[in-house]
Coordinates of C-alpha atoms in Angstrom, one line a residue:
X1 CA 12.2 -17.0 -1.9
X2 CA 9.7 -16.8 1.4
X3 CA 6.6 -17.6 0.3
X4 CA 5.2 -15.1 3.0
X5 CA 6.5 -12.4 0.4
X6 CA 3.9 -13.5 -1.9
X7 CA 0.6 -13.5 1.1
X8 CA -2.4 -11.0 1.5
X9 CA 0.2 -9.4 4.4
X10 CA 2.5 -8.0 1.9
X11 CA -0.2 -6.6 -0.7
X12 CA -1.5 -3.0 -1.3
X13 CA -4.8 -4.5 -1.2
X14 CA -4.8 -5.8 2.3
X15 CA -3.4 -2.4 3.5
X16 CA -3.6 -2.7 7.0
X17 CA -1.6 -5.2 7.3
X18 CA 2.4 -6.0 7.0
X19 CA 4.7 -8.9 7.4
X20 CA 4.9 -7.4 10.7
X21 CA 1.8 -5.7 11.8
X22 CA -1.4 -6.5 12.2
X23 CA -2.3 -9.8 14.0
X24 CA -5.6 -11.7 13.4
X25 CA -8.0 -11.0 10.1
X26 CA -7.2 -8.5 7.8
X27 CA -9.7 -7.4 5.0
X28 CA -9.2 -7.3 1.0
X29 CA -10.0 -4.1 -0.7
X30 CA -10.1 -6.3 -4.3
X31 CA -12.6 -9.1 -3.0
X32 CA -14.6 -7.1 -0.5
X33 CA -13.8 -9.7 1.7
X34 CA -12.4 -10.7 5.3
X35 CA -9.1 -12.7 5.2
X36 CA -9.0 -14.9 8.2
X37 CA -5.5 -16.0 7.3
X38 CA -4.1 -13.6 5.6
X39 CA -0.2 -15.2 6.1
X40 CA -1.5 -18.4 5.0
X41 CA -3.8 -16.7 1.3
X42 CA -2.8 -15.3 -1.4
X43 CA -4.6 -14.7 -4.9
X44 CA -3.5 -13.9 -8.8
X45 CA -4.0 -9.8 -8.0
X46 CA -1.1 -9.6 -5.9
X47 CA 0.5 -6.4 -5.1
X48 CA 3.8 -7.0 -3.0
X49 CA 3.8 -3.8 -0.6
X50 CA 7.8 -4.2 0.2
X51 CA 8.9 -3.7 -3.8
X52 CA 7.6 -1.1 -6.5
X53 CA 5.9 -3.5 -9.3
X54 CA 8.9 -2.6 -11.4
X55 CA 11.6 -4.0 -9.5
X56 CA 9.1 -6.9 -8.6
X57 CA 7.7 -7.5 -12.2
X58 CA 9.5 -11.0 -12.5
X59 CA 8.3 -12.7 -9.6
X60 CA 4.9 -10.7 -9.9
X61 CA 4.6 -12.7 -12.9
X62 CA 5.1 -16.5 -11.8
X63 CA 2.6 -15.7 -9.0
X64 CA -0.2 -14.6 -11.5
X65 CA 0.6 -17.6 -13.5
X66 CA 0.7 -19.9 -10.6
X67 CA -2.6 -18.8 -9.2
X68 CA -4.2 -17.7 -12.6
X69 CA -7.0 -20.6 -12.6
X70 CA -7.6 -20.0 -8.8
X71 CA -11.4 -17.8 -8.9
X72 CA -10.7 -16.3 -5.9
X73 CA -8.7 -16.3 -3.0
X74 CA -6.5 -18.9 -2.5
X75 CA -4.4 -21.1 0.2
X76 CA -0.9 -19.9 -0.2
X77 CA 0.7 -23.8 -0.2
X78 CA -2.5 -26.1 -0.9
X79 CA -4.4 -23.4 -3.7
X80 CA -7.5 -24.5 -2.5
X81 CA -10.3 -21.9 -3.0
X82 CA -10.9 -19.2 -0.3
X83 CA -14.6 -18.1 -0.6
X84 CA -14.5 -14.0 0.1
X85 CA -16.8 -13.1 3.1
X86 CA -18.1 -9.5 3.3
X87 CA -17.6 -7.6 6.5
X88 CA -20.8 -7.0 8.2
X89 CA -20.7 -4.0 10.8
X90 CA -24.0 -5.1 12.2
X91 CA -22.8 -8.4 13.2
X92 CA -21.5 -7.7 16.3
X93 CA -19.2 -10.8 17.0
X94 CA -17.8 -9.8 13.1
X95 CA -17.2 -6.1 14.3
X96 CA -15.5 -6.7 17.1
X97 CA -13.0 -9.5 15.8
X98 CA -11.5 -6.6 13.5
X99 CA -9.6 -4.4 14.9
X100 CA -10.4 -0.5 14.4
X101 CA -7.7 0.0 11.6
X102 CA -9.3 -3.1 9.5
X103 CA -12.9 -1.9 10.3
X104 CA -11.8 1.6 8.4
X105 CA -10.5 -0.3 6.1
X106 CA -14.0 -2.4 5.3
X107 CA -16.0 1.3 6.0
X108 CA -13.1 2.2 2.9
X109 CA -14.5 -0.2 1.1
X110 CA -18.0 0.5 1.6
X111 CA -17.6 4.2 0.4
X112 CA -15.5 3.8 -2.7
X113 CA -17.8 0.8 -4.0
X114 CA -20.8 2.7 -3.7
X115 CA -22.9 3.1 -6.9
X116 CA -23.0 7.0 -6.1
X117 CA -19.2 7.2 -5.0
X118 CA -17.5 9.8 -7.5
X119 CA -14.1 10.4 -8.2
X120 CA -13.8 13.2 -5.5
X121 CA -15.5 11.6 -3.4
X122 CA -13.2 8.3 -3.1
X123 CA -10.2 10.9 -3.7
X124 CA -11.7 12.6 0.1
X125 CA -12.3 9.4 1.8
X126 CA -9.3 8.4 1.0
X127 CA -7.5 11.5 2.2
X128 CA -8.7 10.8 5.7
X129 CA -5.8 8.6 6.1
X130 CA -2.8 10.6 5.7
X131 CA -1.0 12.4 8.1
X132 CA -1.1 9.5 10.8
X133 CA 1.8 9.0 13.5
X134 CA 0.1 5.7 13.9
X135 CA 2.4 3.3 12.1
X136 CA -0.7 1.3 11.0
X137 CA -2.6 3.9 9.6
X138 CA 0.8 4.8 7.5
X139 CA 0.9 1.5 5.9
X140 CA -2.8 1.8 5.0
X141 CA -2.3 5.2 2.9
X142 CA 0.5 4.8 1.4
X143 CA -1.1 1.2 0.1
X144 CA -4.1 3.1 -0.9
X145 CA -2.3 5.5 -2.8
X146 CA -0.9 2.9 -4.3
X147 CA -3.9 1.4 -5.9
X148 CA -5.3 4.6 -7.4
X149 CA -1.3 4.4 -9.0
X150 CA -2.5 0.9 -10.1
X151 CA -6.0 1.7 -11.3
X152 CA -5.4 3.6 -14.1
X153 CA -7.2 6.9 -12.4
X154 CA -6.3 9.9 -14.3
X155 CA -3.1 11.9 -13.1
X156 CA -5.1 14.5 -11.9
X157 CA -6.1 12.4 -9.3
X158 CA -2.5 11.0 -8.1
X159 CA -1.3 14.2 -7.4
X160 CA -2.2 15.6 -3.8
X161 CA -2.5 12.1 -2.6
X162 CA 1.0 11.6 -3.4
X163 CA 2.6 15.0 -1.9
X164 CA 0.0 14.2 1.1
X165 CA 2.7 11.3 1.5
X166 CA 5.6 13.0 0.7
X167 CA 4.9 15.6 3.6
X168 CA 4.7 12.8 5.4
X169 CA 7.7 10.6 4.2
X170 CA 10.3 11.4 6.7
X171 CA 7.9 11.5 9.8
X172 CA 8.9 8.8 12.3
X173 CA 6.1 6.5 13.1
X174 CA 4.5 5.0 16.7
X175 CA 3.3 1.5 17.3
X176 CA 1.2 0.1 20.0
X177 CA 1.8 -3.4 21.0
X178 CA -1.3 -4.5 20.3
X179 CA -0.5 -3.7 16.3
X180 CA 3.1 -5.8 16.1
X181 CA 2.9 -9.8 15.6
X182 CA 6.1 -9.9 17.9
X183 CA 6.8 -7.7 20.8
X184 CA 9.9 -6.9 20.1
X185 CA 9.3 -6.2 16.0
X186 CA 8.8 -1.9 16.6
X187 CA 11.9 -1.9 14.4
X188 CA 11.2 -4.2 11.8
X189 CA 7.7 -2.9 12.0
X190 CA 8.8 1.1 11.2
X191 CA 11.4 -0.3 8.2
X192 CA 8.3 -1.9 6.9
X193 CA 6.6 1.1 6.4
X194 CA 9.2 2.9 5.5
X195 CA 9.7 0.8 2.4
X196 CA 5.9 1.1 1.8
X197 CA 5.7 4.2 1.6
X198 CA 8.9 4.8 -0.9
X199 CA 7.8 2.4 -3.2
X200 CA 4.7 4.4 -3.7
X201 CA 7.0 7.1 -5.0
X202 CA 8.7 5.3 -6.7
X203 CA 5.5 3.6 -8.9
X204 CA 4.6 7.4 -9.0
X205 CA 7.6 7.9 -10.9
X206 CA 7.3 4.7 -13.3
X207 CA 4.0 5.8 -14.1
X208 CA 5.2 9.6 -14.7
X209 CA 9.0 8.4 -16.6
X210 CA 10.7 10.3 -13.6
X211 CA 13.7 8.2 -12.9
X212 CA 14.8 10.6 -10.0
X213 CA 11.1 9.3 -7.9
X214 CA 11.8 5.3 -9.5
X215 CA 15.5 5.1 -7.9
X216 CA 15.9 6.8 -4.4
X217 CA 17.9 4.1 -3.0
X218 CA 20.9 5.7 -4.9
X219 CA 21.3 8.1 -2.2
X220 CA 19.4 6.4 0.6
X221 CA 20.8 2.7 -0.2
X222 CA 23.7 2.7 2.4
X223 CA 21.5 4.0 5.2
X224 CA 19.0 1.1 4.3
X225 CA 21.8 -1.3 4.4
X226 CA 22.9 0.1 7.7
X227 CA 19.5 -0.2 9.4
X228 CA 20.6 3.3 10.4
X229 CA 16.7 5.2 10.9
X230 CA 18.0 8.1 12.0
X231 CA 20.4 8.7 8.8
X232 CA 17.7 7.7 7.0
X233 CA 14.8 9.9 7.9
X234 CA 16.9 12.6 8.1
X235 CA 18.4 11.7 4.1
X236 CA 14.6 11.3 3.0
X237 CA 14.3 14.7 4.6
X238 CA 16.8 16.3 2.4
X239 CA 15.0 14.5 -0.3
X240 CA 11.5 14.8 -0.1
X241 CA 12.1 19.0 -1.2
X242 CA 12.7 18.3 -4.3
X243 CA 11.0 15.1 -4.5
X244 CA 7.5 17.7 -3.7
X245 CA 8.9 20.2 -6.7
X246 CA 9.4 17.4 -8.9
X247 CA 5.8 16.3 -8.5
X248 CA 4.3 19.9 -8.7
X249 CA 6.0 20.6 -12.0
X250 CA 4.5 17.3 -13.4
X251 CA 1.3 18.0 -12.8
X252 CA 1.4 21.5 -13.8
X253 CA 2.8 20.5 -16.6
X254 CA -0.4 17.7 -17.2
X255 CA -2.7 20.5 -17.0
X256 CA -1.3 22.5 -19.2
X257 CA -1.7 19.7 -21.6
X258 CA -5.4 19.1 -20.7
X259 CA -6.3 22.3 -21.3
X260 CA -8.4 24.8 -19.7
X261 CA -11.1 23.3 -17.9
X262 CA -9.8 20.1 -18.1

């Protein structure tokens, strides 16, 4: 198993980041911190971006217990302590060592910890990420999304984020060179985010008991296998239809259990 799997490149909460994007620091949306390293740290919160939790509960698990005594942060071989660092926007050598994905990321942060940040508030702020051609930016929501999945937030909440992706799902995405840790990764890069973005649909589904959103690779497996990206955006496009009306029913179906004014 590549322990690379198991570093702050492949977690929701480093989400601007991938095994293949992103060079230099990255930032962590859990410890309010800049990760210098990120392929070389790792901590006991780890949210593998490449897997839905449910198909990666197993290995999930050893990790948490392997790092459980760890505080923070961690050095993915050694386990020595990482101290978290907060970003500081008026430092300018900090500022301009981030790139501007990561800096949104840290302004991200900034919002949605605020004492006075409410629930539409941090459900706004993070709406300002979808929709993106950048493949970057892609990564970043559907990783966001993810979190609010993982939080706990009420369903109510879940729901336009997620069909915001799902509008979204089959759209090819653009990287600029300056974005790929290899020059020649675009392909890699664009499956990586691919794979991102389904498994938020599919912990949509786990947390909703939809097994149509939890298994999609039933009908989009042999494309995956392939590496054929044209069969397989246009398969998600034949998809995502009644992926969208599958959602929609759930949560009108939530609100009619709420209640009015709910």
């Amino acid at each position: 198993m590549s322990t690379e799997l198991f570093s702050c490149r492949n977690c929701i909460h480093n989400p601007a980041q991938g095994l293949t994007l992103g060079p230099g620091a990255g930032f962590c949306l859990t410890w309010g911190s800049v990760i210098e390293r990120p392929e070389q740290t790792t901590c006991k919160y780890l949210h593998r971006k490449d897997l839905p939790m449910f198909l990666a509960r197993r290995g999930i698990q050893e990790h948490q217990d392997e790092f459980s005594q760890v505080p923070h942060m961690a050095d993915l071989e050694t386990h020595e302590p990482v101290v978290p660092r907060a970003y500081d926007s008026d430092d300018v050598p900090d500022a301009e060592r981030l790139d501007n994905v990561t800096r949104a990321v840290a302004a991200y942060h900034a919002l949605d910890s605020a004492p006075d940040a409410t629930a539409q508030r941090r459900s706004l702020t993070l709406a300002t990420f979808a929709g993106a051609a950048d493949g970057r930016r892609a990564m970043t929501y559907a990783s966001l999304v993810r979190r609010v999945l993982a939080s706990g937030a009420p369903a109510r909440m879940w729901t336009r984020r997620v069909l915001d992706l799902l509008d979204e799902i089959d759209a090819d995405v653009l990287f600029r060179a300056a974005d790929l840790l290899e020059a020649s990764g675009a392909a890699d890069a664009r499956w990586e985010v691919a794979h991102a973005r389904l498994s938020c649909i599919q912990e949509f589904g786990w947390h909703a008991g939809q097994e149509r959103l939890m298994y999609p690779m039933t009908e989009l497996g042999a494309h995956v296998a392939e590496e054929d990206w044209n069969g397989f955006l246009g398969a998600l496009g034949r998809l995502k239809g009644s992926f969208r009306d599958l959602v929609i029913a759930l949560d009108v179906e939530q609100r009619i259990l709420r209640g009015p004014g709910l």
